[in-house]
Amino acid sequence: MNEAQLQEVTAQIAGIMDYAKQHLAHDGSGHGYDHAQRVAHLAEKILAHTEEPVDATVVLAACYLHDTIDDKVVADVEAATEDLREFLGTQGLSGEQVLEILLIIDNLSFSKQYFGNSLPLPLTGQIVQDADRLEALGAMGLLRTAYFGGYSGHPLHDPNMEPKKFTSKAEYRQGTTVINHVYEKLFLLVDLMNTPYGKQEGLRRKQFMENFLTEFYQEWDI
């Protein structure tokens, strides 16, 4: 996707971006509009490295909207989903595009895939998924993990708590330490990347995190 095409798509989804900004403006969990913007920008990079034809409108719309119906952000997912469905029907999208955006958002999450409850994603969804997961890695991923840990009341680190392998979403959502979350989820994301760019960038960001953890343990034990 070249710059002219990107500008065209961005203009087309201006209303969608405003919707996301309004609905994520007061998020304090690390899933705010700034996160959605970075996911969209990462998706643009993946699109630039993708040779197959892809509906960039669907990709970027899903990037901006993916947390507007997340249960970490909204209290009533069903009501939020219906509101989003109605809104998308006013944005000049085809019925197929609306359904694809909702399919992507509903099957994007790590927990849904981890526990075998997700549907296969089309290439559009794989790009969004990689972009969202890259945002959970590297320096930004570590900061967002610590930010969410503080928001949720999770301890930073407990040397007596080993990382877990979860058997249910309920257990996964019970909470853990910030450091354990890196092992329990974030490092696993690298092997789940779909695209060549996602895999390469995921490995680079994982290396940064490993270097950080080496320094962290040295400082923790002082």
Coordinates of C-alpha atoms in Angstrom, one line a residue:
M1 CA 0.0 0.0 0.0
N2 CA 1.5 3.3 -1.1
E3 CA 1.1 6.7 0.6
A4 CA -1.7 7.8 -1.7
Q5 CA -3.7 4.7 -1.0
L6 CA -3.1 5.1 2.7
Q7 CA -4.4 8.6 2.6
E8 CA -7.5 7.5 0.8
V9 CA -8.2 4.8 3.3
T10 CA -7.5 7.1 6.2
A11 CA -10.0 9.6 4.8
Q12 CA -12.6 6.8 4.4
I13 CA -12.3 5.7 8.0
A14 CA -12.2 9.1 9.6
G15 CA -15.6 8.5 11.2
I16 CA -14.4 5.2 12.5
M17 CA -11.3 6.8 14.0
D18 CA -13.5 9.4 15.8
Y19 CA -15.7 6.6 17.1
A20 CA -12.7 4.8 18.6
K21 CA -11.3 8.0 20.0
Q22 CA -14.6 8.7 21.8
H23 CA -15.0 5.2 23.2
L24 CA -11.4 4.7 24.3
A25 CA -10.7 8.2 25.6
H26 CA -11.1 7.4 29.3
D27 CA -9.5 4.0 29.3
G28 CA -6.9 3.5 32.0
S29 CA -5.9 0.0 31.3
G30 CA -3.4 0.5 28.4
H31 CA -6.1 -0.1 25.8
G32 CA -6.8 3.5 24.9
Y33 CA -6.8 5.3 21.6
D34 CA -3.1 5.8 21.6
H35 CA -2.8 2.0 21.6
A36 CA -5.3 1.7 18.7
Q37 CA -3.2 4.2 16.8
R38 CA 0.0 2.3 17.2
V39 CA -1.7 -0.9 16.2
A40 CA -3.0 0.8 13.0
H41 CA 0.5 2.1 12.3
L42 CA 2.0 -1.3 12.8
A43 CA -0.6 -2.8 10.4
E44 CA 0.4 -0.2 7.8
K45 CA 3.9 -1.5 8.0
I46 CA 2.7 -5.1 7.6
L47 CA 0.5 -4.0 4.6
A48 CA 3.6 -2.5 3.0
H49 CA 5.3 -5.9 3.2
T50 CA 2.3 -7.9 2.0
E51 CA 2.2 -8.9 -1.7
E52 CA -1.3 -10.4 -1.7
P53 CA -4.3 -8.1 -2.3
V54 CA -5.8 -7.0 1.0
D55 CA -8.7 -4.8 2.0
A56 CA -6.8 -2.1 3.8
T57 CA -10.1 -0.4 4.9
V58 CA -11.1 -3.5 6.8
V59 CA -7.6 -3.9 8.3
L60 CA -7.3 -0.3 9.6
A61 CA -11.0 -0.1 10.7
A62 CA -10.5 -3.3 12.8
C63 CA -7.2 -1.9 14.3
Y64 CA -8.9 1.3 15.5
L65 CA -12.0 -0.5 16.8
H66 CA -10.7 -3.8 18.2
D67 CA -10.8 -2.7 21.9
T68 CA -14.1 -0.8 21.8
I69 CA -15.9 -4.1 22.6
D70 CA -13.2 -5.8 24.7
D71 CA -14.3 -7.0 28.2
K72 CA -11.3 -5.3 29.7
V73 CA -12.6 -2.0 28.5
V74 CA -16.4 -2.2 28.5
A75 CA -18.8 -3.5 31.1
D76 CA -21.4 -4.8 28.6
V77 CA -19.8 -6.5 25.6
E78 CA -23.1 -7.5 24.0
A79 CA -24.5 -3.9 24.1
A80 CA -21.1 -2.5 22.9
T81 CA -21.1 -4.9 20.0
E82 CA -24.6 -4.0 18.9
D83 CA -23.7 -0.3 19.1
L84 CA -20.7 -0.9 17.0
R85 CA -22.6 -3.0 14.5
E86 CA -25.2 -0.2 14.1
F87 CA -22.4 2.4 13.8
L88 CA -20.6 0.5 11.1
G89 CA -23.8 0.4 9.1
T90 CA -23.6 4.2 8.7
Q91 CA -20.0 4.4 7.5
G92 CA -20.4 3.5 3.8
L93 CA -19.0 0.0 4.2
S94 CA -20.4 -3.0 2.4
G95 CA -22.2 -5.7 4.4
E96 CA -19.3 -8.0 3.8
Q97 CA -16.8 -5.5 5.2
V98 CA -18.9 -5.0 8.3
L99 CA -19.1 -8.7 8.9
E100 CA -15.4 -9.1 8.4
I101 CA -14.5 -6.3 10.8
L102 CA -16.7 -7.9 13.5
L103 CA -15.3 -11.3 12.8
I104 CA -11.7 -10.1 13.2
I105 CA -12.4 -8.2 16.4
D106 CA -14.3 -11.2 17.9
N107 CA -11.5 -13.7 17.1
L108 CA -8.4 -11.5 17.7
S109 CA -7.5 -12.2 21.3
F110 CA -4.8 -14.4 22.6
S111 CA -7.0 -16.0 25.2
K112 CA -9.6 -17.1 22.6
Q113 CA -6.9 -18.7 20.4
Y114 CA -5.1 -20.2 23.4
F115 CA -8.1 -21.9 24.7
G116 CA -9.3 -23.1 21.2
N117 CA -12.3 -20.8 20.9
S118 CA -11.4 -18.7 18.0
L119 CA -12.3 -19.0 14.3
P120 CA -9.7 -18.9 11.6
L121 CA -8.9 -15.4 10.5
P122 CA -8.6 -14.1 6.9
L123 CA -5.5 -12.4 5.9
T124 CA -7.0 -9.0 6.9
G125 CA -7.5 -10.4 10.4
Q126 CA -4.0 -12.0 10.6
I127 CA -2.5 -8.6 9.9
V128 CA -4.6 -6.9 12.6
Q129 CA -3.7 -9.7 15.0
D130 CA 0.0 -9.4 14.4
A131 CA -0.1 -5.7 14.8
D132 CA -2.0 -5.9 18.1
R133 CA 0.5 -8.6 19.3
L134 CA 3.5 -6.6 18.3
E135 CA 2.1 -3.8 20.6
A136 CA 2.4 -6.3 23.4
L137 CA 6.1 -6.9 22.8
G138 CA 9.2 -4.8 23.1
A139 CA 9.6 -1.6 25.2
M140 CA 6.0 -0.7 24.6
G141 CA 4.8 -4.1 25.6
L142 CA 6.7 -4.0 28.9
L143 CA 5.3 -0.6 29.7
R144 CA 1.8 -1.5 28.9
T145 CA 2.1 -4.7 30.9
A146 CA 3.3 -2.8 34.0
Y147 CA 0.6 -0.1 33.4
F148 CA -2.2 -2.8 33.2
G149 CA -0.7 -4.5 36.2
G150 CA -1.0 -1.4 38.3
Y151 CA -4.5 -0.7 37.0
S152 CA -5.5 -4.2 38.0
G153 CA -3.7 -4.3 41.3
H154 CA -1.2 -7.0 40.3
P155 CA 2.1 -7.2 42.1
L156 CA 5.2 -6.3 40.1
H157 CA 7.2 -9.4 40.9
D158 CA 7.2 -12.3 43.4
P159 CA 10.2 -14.6 43.2
N160 CA 8.1 -17.4 44.9
M161 CA 5.4 -17.4 42.2
E162 CA 6.3 -19.4 39.2
P163 CA 4.7 -18.6 35.8
K164 CA 1.6 -20.7 35.1
K165 CA 0.1 -22.6 32.2
F166 CA -3.6 -21.7 32.3
T167 CA -6.4 -24.1 31.6
S168 CA -9.3 -21.7 31.3
K169 CA -10.0 -18.0 30.6
A170 CA -11.4 -17.6 34.1
E171 CA -8.0 -18.8 35.5
Y172 CA -6.2 -16.6 33.0
R173 CA -8.1 -13.5 34.2
Q174 CA -7.5 -14.2 37.9
G175 CA -4.3 -12.2 37.8
T176 CA -0.6 -12.8 38.0
T177 CA 2.5 -10.7 38.6
V178 CA 3.6 -8.3 35.9
I179 CA 6.8 -10.2 35.3
N180 CA 5.1 -13.6 35.2
H181 CA 2.7 -12.2 32.5
V182 CA 5.7 -11.8 30.2
Y183 CA 6.3 -15.5 30.3
E184 CA 2.7 -16.6 30.5
K185 CA 1.6 -14.7 27.5
L186 CA 3.9 -12.2 25.8
F187 CA 6.8 -14.5 24.9
L188 CA 4.2 -17.0 23.5
L189 CA 3.0 -14.4 21.0
V190 CA 6.2 -14.6 18.9
D191 CA 5.5 -18.1 17.8
L192 CA 1.9 -17.2 17.0
M193 CA 2.7 -14.5 14.5
N194 CA 1.1 -14.9 11.1
T195 CA 3.1 -12.7 8.7
P196 CA 6.8 -12.6 7.8
Y197 CA 7.0 -9.0 9.1
G198 CA 5.2 -10.0 12.3
K199 CA 7.6 -12.9 13.0
Q200 CA 10.7 -10.8 12.3
E201 CA 9.7 -7.8 14.3
G202 CA 8.3 -10.1 17.1
L203 CA 11.7 -11.8 17.5
R204 CA 13.5 -8.4 17.6
R205 CA 11.1 -7.1 20.3
K206 CA 11.4 -10.4 22.3
Q207 CA 15.2 -10.0 22.4
F208 CA 14.8 -6.5 23.9
M209 CA 12.5 -7.9 26.6
E210 CA 14.9 -10.7 27.4
N211 CA 17.7 -8.1 27.8
F212 CA 15.4 -6.1 30.0
L213 CA 14.6 -9.1 32.2
T214 CA 18.3 -9.9 32.7
E215 CA 18.8 -6.3 34.0
F216 CA 15.6 -6.5 36.0
Y217 CA 16.6 -9.6 38.0
Q218 CA 20.1 -8.1 38.7
E219 CA 18.5 -5.0 40.1
W220 CA 15.8 -6.9 42.0
D221 CA 18.4 -8.9 43.9
I222 CA 20.5 -5.9 45.0

